[in-house]
Coordinates of C-alpha atoms and ligand atoms in Angstrom, one line a residue:
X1093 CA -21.5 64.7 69.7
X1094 CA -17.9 63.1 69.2
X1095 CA -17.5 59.9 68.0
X1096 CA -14.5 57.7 68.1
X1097 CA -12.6 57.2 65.6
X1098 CA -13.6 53.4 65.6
X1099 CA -17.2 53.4 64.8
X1100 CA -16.8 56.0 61.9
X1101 CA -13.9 53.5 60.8
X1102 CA -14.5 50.5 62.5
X1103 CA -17.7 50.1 60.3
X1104 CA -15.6 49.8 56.8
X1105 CA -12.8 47.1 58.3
X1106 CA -15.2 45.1 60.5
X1107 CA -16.7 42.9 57.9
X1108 CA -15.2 41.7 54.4
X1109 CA -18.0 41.8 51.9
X1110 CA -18.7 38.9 50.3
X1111 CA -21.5 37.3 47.9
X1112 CA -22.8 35.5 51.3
X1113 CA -22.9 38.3 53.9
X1114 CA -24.9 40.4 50.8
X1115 CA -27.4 37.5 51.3
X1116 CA -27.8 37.5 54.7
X1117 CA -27.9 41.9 54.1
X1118 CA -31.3 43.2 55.9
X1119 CA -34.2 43.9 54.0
X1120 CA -35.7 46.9 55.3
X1121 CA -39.0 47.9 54.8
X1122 CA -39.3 51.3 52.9
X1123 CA -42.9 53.6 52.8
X1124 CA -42.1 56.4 55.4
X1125 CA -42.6 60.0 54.7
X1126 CA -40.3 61.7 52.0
X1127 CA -37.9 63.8 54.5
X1128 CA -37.4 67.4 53.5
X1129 CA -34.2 68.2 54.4
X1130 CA -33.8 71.5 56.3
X1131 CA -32.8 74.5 54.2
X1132 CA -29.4 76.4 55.0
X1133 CA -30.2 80.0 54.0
X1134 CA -27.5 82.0 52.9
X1135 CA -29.2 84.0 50.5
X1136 CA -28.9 87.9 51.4
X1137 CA -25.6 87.3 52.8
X1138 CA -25.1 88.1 56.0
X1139 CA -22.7 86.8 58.6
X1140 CA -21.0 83.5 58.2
X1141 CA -23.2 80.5 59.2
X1142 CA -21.7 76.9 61.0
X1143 CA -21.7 74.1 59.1
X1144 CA -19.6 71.3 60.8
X1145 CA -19.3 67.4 60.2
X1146 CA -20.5 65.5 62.7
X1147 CA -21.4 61.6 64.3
X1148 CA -24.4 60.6 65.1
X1149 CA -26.8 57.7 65.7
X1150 CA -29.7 57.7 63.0
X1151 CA -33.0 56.1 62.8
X1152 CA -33.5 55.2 59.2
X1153 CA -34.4 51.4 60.2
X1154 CA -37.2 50.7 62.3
X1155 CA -36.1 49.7 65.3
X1156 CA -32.1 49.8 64.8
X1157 CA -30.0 52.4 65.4
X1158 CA -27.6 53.7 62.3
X1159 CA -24.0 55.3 62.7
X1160 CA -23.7 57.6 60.2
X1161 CA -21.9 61.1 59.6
X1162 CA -23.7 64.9 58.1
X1163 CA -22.8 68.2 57.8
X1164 CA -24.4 70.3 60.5
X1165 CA -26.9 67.6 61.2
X1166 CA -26.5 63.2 61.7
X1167 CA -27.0 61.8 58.4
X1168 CA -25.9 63.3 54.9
X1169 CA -26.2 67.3 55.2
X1170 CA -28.8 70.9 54.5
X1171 CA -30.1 72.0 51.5
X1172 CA -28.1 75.1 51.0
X1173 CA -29.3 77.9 48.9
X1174 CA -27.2 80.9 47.8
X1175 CA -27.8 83.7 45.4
X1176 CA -26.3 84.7 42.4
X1177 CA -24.0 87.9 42.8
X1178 CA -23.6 87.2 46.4
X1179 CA -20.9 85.8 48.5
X1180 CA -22.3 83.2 50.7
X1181 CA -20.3 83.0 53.8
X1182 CA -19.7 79.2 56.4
X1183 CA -17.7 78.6 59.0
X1184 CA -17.1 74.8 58.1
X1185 CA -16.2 73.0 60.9
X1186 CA -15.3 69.3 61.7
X1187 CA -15.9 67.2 64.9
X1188 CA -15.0 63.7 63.2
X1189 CA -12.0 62.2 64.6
X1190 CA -10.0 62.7 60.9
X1191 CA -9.9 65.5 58.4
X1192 CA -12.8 65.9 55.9
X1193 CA -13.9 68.6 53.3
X1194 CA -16.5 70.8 52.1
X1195 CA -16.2 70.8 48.0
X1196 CA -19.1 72.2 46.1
X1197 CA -19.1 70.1 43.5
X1198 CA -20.3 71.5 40.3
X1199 CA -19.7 75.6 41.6
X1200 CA -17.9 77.9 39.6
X1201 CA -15.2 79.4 42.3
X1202 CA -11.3 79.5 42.3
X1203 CA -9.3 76.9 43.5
X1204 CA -8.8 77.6 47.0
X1205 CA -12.2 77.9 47.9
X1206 CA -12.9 74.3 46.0
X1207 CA -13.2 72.2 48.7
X1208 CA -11.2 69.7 47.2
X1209 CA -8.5 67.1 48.6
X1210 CA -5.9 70.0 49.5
X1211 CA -8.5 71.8 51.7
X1212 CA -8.5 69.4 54.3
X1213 CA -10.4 70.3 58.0
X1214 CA -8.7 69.0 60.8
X1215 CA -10.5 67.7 63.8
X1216 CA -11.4 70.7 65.9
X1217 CA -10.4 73.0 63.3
X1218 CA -12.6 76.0 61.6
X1219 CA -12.4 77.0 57.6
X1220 CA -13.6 80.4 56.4
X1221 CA -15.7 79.9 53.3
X1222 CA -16.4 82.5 51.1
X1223 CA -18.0 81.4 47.9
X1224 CA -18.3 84.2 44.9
X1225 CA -21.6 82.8 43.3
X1226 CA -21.1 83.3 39.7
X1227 CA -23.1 80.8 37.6
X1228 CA -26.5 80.5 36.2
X1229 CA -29.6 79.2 38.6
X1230 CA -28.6 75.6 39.3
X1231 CA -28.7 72.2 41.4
X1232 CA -25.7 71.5 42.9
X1233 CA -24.0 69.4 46.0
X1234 CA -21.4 69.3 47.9
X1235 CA -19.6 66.6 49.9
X1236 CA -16.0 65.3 51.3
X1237 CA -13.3 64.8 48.9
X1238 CA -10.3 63.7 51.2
X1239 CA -8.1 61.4 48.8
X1240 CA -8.7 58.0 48.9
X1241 CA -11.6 58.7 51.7
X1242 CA -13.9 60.7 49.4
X1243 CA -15.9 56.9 48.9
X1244 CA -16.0 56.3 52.5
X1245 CA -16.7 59.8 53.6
X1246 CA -19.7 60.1 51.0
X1247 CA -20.9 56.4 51.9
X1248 CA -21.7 57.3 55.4
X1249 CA -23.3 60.6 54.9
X1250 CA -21.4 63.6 54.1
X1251 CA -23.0 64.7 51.4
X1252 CA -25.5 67.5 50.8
X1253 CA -27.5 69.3 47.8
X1254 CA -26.6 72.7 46.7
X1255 CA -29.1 75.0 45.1
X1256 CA -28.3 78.1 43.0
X1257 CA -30.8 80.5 42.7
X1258 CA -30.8 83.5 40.3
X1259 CA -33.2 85.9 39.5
X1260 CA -33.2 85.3 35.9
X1261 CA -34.4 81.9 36.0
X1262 CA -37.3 83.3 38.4
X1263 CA -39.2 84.0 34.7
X1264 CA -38.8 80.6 33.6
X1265 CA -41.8 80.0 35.9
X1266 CA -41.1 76.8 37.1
X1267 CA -42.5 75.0 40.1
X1268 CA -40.6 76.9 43.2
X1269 CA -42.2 76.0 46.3
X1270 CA -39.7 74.5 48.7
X1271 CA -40.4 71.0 49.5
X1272 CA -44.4 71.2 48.2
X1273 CA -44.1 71.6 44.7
X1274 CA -40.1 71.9 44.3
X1275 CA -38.8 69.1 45.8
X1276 CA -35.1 67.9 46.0
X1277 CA -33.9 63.8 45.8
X1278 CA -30.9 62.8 46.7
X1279 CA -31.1 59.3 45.4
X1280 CA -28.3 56.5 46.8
X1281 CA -27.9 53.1 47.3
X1282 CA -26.7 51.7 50.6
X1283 CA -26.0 48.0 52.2
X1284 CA -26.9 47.7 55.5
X1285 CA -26.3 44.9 58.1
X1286 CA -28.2 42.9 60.1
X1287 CA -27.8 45.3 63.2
X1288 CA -28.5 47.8 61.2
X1289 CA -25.4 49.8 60.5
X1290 CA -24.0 50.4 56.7
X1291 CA -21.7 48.2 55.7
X1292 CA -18.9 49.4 53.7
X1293 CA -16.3 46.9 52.7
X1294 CA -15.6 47.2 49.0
X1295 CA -13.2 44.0 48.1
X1296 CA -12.1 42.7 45.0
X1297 CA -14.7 43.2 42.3
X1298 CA -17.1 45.7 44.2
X1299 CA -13.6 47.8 44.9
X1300 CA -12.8 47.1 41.0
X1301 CA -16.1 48.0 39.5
X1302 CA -17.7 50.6 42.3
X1303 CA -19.3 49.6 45.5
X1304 CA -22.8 49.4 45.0
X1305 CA -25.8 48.8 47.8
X1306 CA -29.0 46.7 48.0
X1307 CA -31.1 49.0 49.3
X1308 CA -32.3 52.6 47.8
X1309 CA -32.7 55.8 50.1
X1310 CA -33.7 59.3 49.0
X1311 CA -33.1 62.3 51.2
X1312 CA -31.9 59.3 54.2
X1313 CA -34.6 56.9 54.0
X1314 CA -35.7 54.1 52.7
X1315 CA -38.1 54.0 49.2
X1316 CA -39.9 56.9 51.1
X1317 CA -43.5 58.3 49.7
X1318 CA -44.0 62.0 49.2
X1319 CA -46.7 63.6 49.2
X1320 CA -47.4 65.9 46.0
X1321 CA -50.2 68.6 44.7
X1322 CA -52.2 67.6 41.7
X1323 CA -50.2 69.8 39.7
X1324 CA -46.9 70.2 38.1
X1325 CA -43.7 68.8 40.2
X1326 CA -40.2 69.7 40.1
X1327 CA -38.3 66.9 41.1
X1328 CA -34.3 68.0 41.6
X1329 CA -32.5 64.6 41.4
X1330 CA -29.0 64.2 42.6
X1331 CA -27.5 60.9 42.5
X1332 CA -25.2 60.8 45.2
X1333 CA -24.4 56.7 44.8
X1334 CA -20.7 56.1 45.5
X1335 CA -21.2 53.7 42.2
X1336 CA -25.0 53.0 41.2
X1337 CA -26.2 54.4 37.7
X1338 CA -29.9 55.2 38.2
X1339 CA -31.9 54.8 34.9
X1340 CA -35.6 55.9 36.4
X1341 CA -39.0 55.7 35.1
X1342 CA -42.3 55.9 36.1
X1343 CA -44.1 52.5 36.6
X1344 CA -47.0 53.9 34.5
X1345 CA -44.7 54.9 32.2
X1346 CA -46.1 58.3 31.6
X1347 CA -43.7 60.7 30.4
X1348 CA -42.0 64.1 32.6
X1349 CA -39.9 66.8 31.4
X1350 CA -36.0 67.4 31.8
X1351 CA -35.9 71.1 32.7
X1352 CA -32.4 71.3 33.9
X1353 CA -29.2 69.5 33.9
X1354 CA -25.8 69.8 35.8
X1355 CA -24.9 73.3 34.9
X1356 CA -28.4 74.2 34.9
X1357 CA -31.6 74.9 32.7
X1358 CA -32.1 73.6 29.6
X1359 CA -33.1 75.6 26.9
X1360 CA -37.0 74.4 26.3
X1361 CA -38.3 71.5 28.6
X1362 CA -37.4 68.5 27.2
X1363 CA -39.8 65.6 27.4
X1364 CA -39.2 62.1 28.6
X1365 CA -39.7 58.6 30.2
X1366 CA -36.6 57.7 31.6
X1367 CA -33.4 59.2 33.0
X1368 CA -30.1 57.9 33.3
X1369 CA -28.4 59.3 35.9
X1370 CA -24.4 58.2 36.8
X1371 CA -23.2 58.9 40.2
X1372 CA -22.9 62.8 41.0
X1373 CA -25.1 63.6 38.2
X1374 CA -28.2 65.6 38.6
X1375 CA -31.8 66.4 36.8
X1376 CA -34.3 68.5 37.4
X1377 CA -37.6 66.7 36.2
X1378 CA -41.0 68.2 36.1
X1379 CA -43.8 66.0 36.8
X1380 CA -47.8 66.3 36.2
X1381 CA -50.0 65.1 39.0
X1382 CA -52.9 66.6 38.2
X1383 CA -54.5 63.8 37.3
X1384 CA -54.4 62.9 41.4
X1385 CA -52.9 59.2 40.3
X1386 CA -50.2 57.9 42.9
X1387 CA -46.7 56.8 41.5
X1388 CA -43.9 54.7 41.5
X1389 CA -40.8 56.1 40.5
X1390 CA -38.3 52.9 39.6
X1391 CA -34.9 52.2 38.6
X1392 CA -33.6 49.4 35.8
X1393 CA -30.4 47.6 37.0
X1394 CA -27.0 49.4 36.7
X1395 CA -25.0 47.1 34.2
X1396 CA -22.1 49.0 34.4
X1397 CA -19.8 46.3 34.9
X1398 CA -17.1 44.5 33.5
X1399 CA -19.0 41.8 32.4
X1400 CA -18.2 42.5 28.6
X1401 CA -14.6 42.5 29.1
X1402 CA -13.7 39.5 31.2
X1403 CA -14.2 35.9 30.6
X1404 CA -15.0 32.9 32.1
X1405 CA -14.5 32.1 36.1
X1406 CA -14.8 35.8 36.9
X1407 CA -18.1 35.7 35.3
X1408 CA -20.1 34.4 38.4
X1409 CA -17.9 35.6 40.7
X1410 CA -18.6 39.6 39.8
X1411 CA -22.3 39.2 39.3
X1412 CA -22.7 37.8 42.4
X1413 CA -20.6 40.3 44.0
X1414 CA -22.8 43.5 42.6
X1415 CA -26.0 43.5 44.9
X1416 CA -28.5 44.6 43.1
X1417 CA -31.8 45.9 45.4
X1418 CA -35.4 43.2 44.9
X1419 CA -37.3 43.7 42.1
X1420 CA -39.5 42.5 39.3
X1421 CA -36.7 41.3 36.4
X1422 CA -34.2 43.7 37.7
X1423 CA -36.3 46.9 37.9
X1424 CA -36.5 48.0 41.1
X1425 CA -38.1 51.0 43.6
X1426 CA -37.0 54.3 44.1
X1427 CA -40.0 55.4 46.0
X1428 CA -43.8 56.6 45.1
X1429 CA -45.9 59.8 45.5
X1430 CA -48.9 60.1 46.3
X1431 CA -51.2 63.0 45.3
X1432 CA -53.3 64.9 48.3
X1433 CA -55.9 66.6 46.4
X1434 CA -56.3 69.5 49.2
X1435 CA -53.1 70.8 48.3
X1436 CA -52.9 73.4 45.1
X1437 CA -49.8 73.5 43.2
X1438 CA -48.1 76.5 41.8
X1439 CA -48.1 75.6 38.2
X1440 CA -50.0 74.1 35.8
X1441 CA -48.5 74.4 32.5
X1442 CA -44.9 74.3 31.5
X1443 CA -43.4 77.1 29.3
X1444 CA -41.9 76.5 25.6
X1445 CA -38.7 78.0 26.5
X1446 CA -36.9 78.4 29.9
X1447 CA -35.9 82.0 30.9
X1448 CA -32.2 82.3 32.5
X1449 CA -30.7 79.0 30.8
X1450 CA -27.0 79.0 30.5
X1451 CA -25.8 79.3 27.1
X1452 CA -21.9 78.3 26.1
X1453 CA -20.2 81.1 25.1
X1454 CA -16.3 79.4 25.1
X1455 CA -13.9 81.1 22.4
X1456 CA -12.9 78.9 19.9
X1457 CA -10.7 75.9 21.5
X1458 CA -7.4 76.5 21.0
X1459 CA -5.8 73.2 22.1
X1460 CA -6.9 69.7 22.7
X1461 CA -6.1 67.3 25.4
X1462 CA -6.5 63.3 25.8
X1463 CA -7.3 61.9 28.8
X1464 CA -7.8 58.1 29.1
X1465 CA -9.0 56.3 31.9
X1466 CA -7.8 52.8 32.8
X1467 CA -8.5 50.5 35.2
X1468 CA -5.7 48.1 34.5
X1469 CA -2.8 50.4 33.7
X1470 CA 0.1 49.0 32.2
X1471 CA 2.9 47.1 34.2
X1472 CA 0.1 46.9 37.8
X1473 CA -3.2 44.5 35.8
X1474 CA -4.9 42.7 37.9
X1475 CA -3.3 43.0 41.0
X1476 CA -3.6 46.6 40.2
X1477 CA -7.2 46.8 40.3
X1478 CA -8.3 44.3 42.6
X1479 CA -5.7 45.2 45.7
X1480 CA -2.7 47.5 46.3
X1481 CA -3.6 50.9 47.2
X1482 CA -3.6 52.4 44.1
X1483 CA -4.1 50.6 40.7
X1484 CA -6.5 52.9 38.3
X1485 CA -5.0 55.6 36.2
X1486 CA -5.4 58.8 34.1
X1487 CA -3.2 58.5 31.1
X1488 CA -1.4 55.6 33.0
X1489 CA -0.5 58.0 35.7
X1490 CA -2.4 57.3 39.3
X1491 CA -3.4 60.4 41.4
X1492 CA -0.3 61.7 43.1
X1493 CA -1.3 65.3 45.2
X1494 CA 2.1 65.9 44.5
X1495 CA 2.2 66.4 40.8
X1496 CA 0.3 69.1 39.0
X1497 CA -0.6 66.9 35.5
X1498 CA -2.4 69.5 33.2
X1499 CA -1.7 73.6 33.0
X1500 CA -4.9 75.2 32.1
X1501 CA -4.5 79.0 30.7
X1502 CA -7.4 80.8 32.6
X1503 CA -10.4 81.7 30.2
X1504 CA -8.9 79.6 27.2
X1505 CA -11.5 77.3 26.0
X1506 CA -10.1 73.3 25.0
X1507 CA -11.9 70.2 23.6
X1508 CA -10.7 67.6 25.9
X1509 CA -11.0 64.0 24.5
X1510 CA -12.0 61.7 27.3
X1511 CA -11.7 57.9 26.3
X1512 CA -12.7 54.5 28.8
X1513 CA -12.1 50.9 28.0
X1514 CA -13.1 48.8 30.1
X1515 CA -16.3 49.9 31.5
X1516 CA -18.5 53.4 31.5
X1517 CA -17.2 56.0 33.6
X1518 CA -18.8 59.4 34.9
X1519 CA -16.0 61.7 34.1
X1520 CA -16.1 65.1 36.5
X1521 CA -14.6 68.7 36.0
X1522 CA -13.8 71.0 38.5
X1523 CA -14.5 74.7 38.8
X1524 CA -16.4 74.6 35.5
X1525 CA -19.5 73.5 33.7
X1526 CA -18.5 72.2 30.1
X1527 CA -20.2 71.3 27.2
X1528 CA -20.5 67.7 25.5
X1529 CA -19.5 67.9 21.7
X1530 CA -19.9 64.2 20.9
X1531 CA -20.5 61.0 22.5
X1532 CA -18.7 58.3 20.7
X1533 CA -18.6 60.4 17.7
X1534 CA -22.3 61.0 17.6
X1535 CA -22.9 64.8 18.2
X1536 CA -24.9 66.4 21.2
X1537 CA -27.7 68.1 21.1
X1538 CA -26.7 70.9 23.3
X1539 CA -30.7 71.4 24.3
X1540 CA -30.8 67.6 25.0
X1541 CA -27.8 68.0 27.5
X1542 CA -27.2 71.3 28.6
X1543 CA -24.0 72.3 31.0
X1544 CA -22.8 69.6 32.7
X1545 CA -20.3 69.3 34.6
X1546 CA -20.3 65.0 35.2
X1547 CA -20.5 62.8 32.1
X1548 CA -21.3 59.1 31.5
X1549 CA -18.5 58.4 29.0
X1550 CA -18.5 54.9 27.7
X1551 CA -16.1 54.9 25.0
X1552 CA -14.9 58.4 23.7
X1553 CA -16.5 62.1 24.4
X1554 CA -15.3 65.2 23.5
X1555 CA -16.1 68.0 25.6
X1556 CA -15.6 71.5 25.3
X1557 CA -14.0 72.9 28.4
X1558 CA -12.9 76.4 29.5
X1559 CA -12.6 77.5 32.8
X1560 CA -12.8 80.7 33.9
X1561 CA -11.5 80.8 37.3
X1562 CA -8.1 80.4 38.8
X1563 CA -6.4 77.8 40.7
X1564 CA -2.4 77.0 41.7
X1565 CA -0.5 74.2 42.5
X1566 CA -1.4 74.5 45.9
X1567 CA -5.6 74.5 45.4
X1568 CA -5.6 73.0 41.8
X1569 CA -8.9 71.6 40.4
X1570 CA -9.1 68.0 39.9
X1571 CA -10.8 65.8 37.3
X1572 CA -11.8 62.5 38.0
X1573 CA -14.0 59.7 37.7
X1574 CA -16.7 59.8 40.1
X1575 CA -17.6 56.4 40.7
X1576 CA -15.9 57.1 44.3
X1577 CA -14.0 54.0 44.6
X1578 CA -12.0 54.7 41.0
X1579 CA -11.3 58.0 42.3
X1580 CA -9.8 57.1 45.6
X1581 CA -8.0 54.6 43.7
X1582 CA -6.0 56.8 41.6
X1583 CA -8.5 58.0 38.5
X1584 CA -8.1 61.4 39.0
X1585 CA -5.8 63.9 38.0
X1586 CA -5.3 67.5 38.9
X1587 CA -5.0 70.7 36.3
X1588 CA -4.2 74.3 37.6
X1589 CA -5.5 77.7 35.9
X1590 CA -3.4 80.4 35.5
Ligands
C2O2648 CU1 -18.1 65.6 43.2 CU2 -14.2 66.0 42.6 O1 -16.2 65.8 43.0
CU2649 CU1 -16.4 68.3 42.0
CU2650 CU1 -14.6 54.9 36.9

């Protein structure tokens, strides 16, 4: 199916958000069936396998019809699973009416194969992929990253999960069943209109401080129910939010365990009663049903705003400008499970330690870098932020695909020193998973955090990066901020590796 090019656009310039046309938002009603999204098998290798974005008309309210873009399918994309030590091979295709791309964010792989904003796929046009996967047993994704149209693209849909397997990890015995007792979330926040259709229209303070929705959907729809085995669950949580930071918990409160983060497994399950996750950050949680209770997994509201840092008059104006989805005192739903006792689950008892976790071994860093993000960089302020095309920074430089602004030397490991002001900012790395030194000068448990390869940094961090694959001035990596709309306005920067 083709769609033109003013539906896929049409939807973004049609209305101008506002405080009021968030009120009169639908509220949908929520409760269907978790989906399970189909699973793109390239494991074994094998031939290369079509993946192309496309249009389509979705049904994720009742009785409405939703435009909304996917990879290989109408509404966000596969599950696809690849092997360690193998080269999984795509044809990526693109039947939008502009160029999109394929990055695997979060995949160890050079450059050119990155997927990032110099990889662009022309209407029409085919890309060989051939990914070398290298890394340890992971949860990954992948999504479009064309600049300044990586917030829109990933609004809409294209965005998918990515999951590494490895035959090391197979011994950490973890629930494995696809979609029974292994089950992948990709968690986001939409705003949709009263005919239905996503509204995307960020404006002022929702284009300042992220564009966040008023509704949650996991794996396309909305507050779904899965159905689970009174047993152990493992719960892969992506949150693919242009903006939102999830911080979940159960409404019984009853604690989980953190078995993996980003870059993959953590060392020894690490127990738990909430999660915060930023945008492109994911978890993999273990959860015991076998008690046979049903639950409700909920969110408290994202306050990652500006609040702190501007006064008066703007006060009112921002809150009312961040839709925030119904709920008791802020907290809202995610979605619930229910147990169905006639099911048996894999797994009922957790190991002490996790078999095939990553552990950092980076040389000694041998050079440090700064990188400061700002939303009001010197000489554009206000106007900066809230209009113009550009406005945010790294190191008071905006995101020009013209200039290369960090040399990496390949294999070399760095601390680099990552500083915000203004509000918290998930700070992304690509073609690497790094570790986190310190968090406002706090050191990190390494076991707490694990490899990541996204990090919430409010204030200062120091990570320890090295990057052991190559990329030139014509594929470099980027680093950015990942709450989309910062990125497509100019937080990002771009590092080679030679
Ligand atoms: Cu999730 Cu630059 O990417
Ligand atoms: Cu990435
Ligand atoms: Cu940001």
């Amino acid at each position: 199916m083709r769609i033109s090019r003013r539906h896929f656009l049409g939807t973004a310039s049609v209305a101008v958000m506002t405080p009021a046309i968030i009120g009169r938002a639908m509220a949908a009603t929520g409760g269907k069936a978790l989906p399970i999204p189909d699973v793109l098998d390239l494991r074994g290798g094998g031939g290369p396998v079509a993946l192309d974005a496309m249009a389509a008309r979705s049904k994720i309210i009742e009785g409405r019809e939703t435009v909304t873009v996917g990879y290989g399918q109408g509404f966000l994309g596969p599950v696809i699973r690849v092997n360690r030590g193998e080269t999984a091979r795509l044809n990526l295709g693109n039947r939008i009416n502009e160029p999109v791309t394929v990055h695997w964010h979060g995949m160890h792989i050079d450059g050119n194969q990155d997927g990032g904003p110099h990889s662009p796929i022309a209407n029409g046009e085919v890309m060989e992929a051939a990914l070398d996967i290298d890394q340890p047993a992971t949860t990954l994704w992948y999504h479009s990253h064309i600049h300044q149209r990586t917030a829109t693209h990933v609004w809409f849909g294209l965005a998918g999960m990515l999951i590494v397997d490895d035959p090391d990890a197979a011994a950490s015995e973890l629930p494995s069943d696809y979609g029974k007792d292994d089950i992948p979330l990709v968690v986001q926040d939409r705003i949709f209109d009263n005919s239905g259709q996503m509204l995307y229209a960020p404006q002022g303070p929702t284009r300042m401080m992220g564009y966040r929705g008023s509704e949650i959907l996991v794996n396309g729809a909305i507050r779904p129910q899965a159905t689970v085995p009174p047993a152990m669950v493992r719960l892969r949580v992506l949150n693919g939010s242009n903006a939102r930071i999830f911080h979940f918990g159960f409404e019984d409160g009853r604690q989980f365990y953190q078995v993996a983060s980003d870059g993959g497994l953590l060392p020894t399950p690490m127990p738990m009663n909430t999660l915060t996750l930023a945008p492109a950050e994911r978890a993999e949680i273990v959860v015991d049903f076998s008690d046979g209770a049903a639950a409700r997994l909920l969110s408290a509201p994202d306050n990652n705003t500006m609040m702190g840092s501007m006064g008066g008059g703007m006060m009112g104006m921002m809150r009312g400008a961040v839709p925030e989805p119904v709920g008791d005192g802020g907290v809202f739903e995610v979605m619930t499970f229910a147990v169905d006792q006639t099911r048996s689950g894999g797994v009922t008892a957790l190991s002490k330690t996790l078999a095939g976790a990553p552990v950092p071994a980076f040389g000694e860093p041998v050079r440090r870098r700064q990188f400061s993000l700002d939303m009001m960089p010197r000489g554009m302020g206000m106007r900066g932020m809230m209009g113009g095309g550009h406005g945010m920074a790294i190191n008071g430089a905006s995101m020009d695909m013209g200039v290369i602004n960090e040399k990496m030397r390949l294999g070399e490991a760095e601390i680099w020193q990552v500083s915000t002001r203004e509000m918290a900012h998930p700070f992304h790395v690509h073609g690497c998973s790094f570790q986190v030194l310190s968090l406002n000068g706090q050191k990190v448990d390494f076991g707490r955090m694990g490899m990541k390869d996204v990090v919430l940094v409010n204030g200062t961090a120091e990570l320890l990066v090295q990057v052991d694959r190559k990329a030139d001035a014509d594929h470099p990596f980027m680093y950015h901020c990942h709450i989309l709309e910062h990125e497509d306005l100019g937080m990002m920067g771009q590092f080679t590796v030679a």
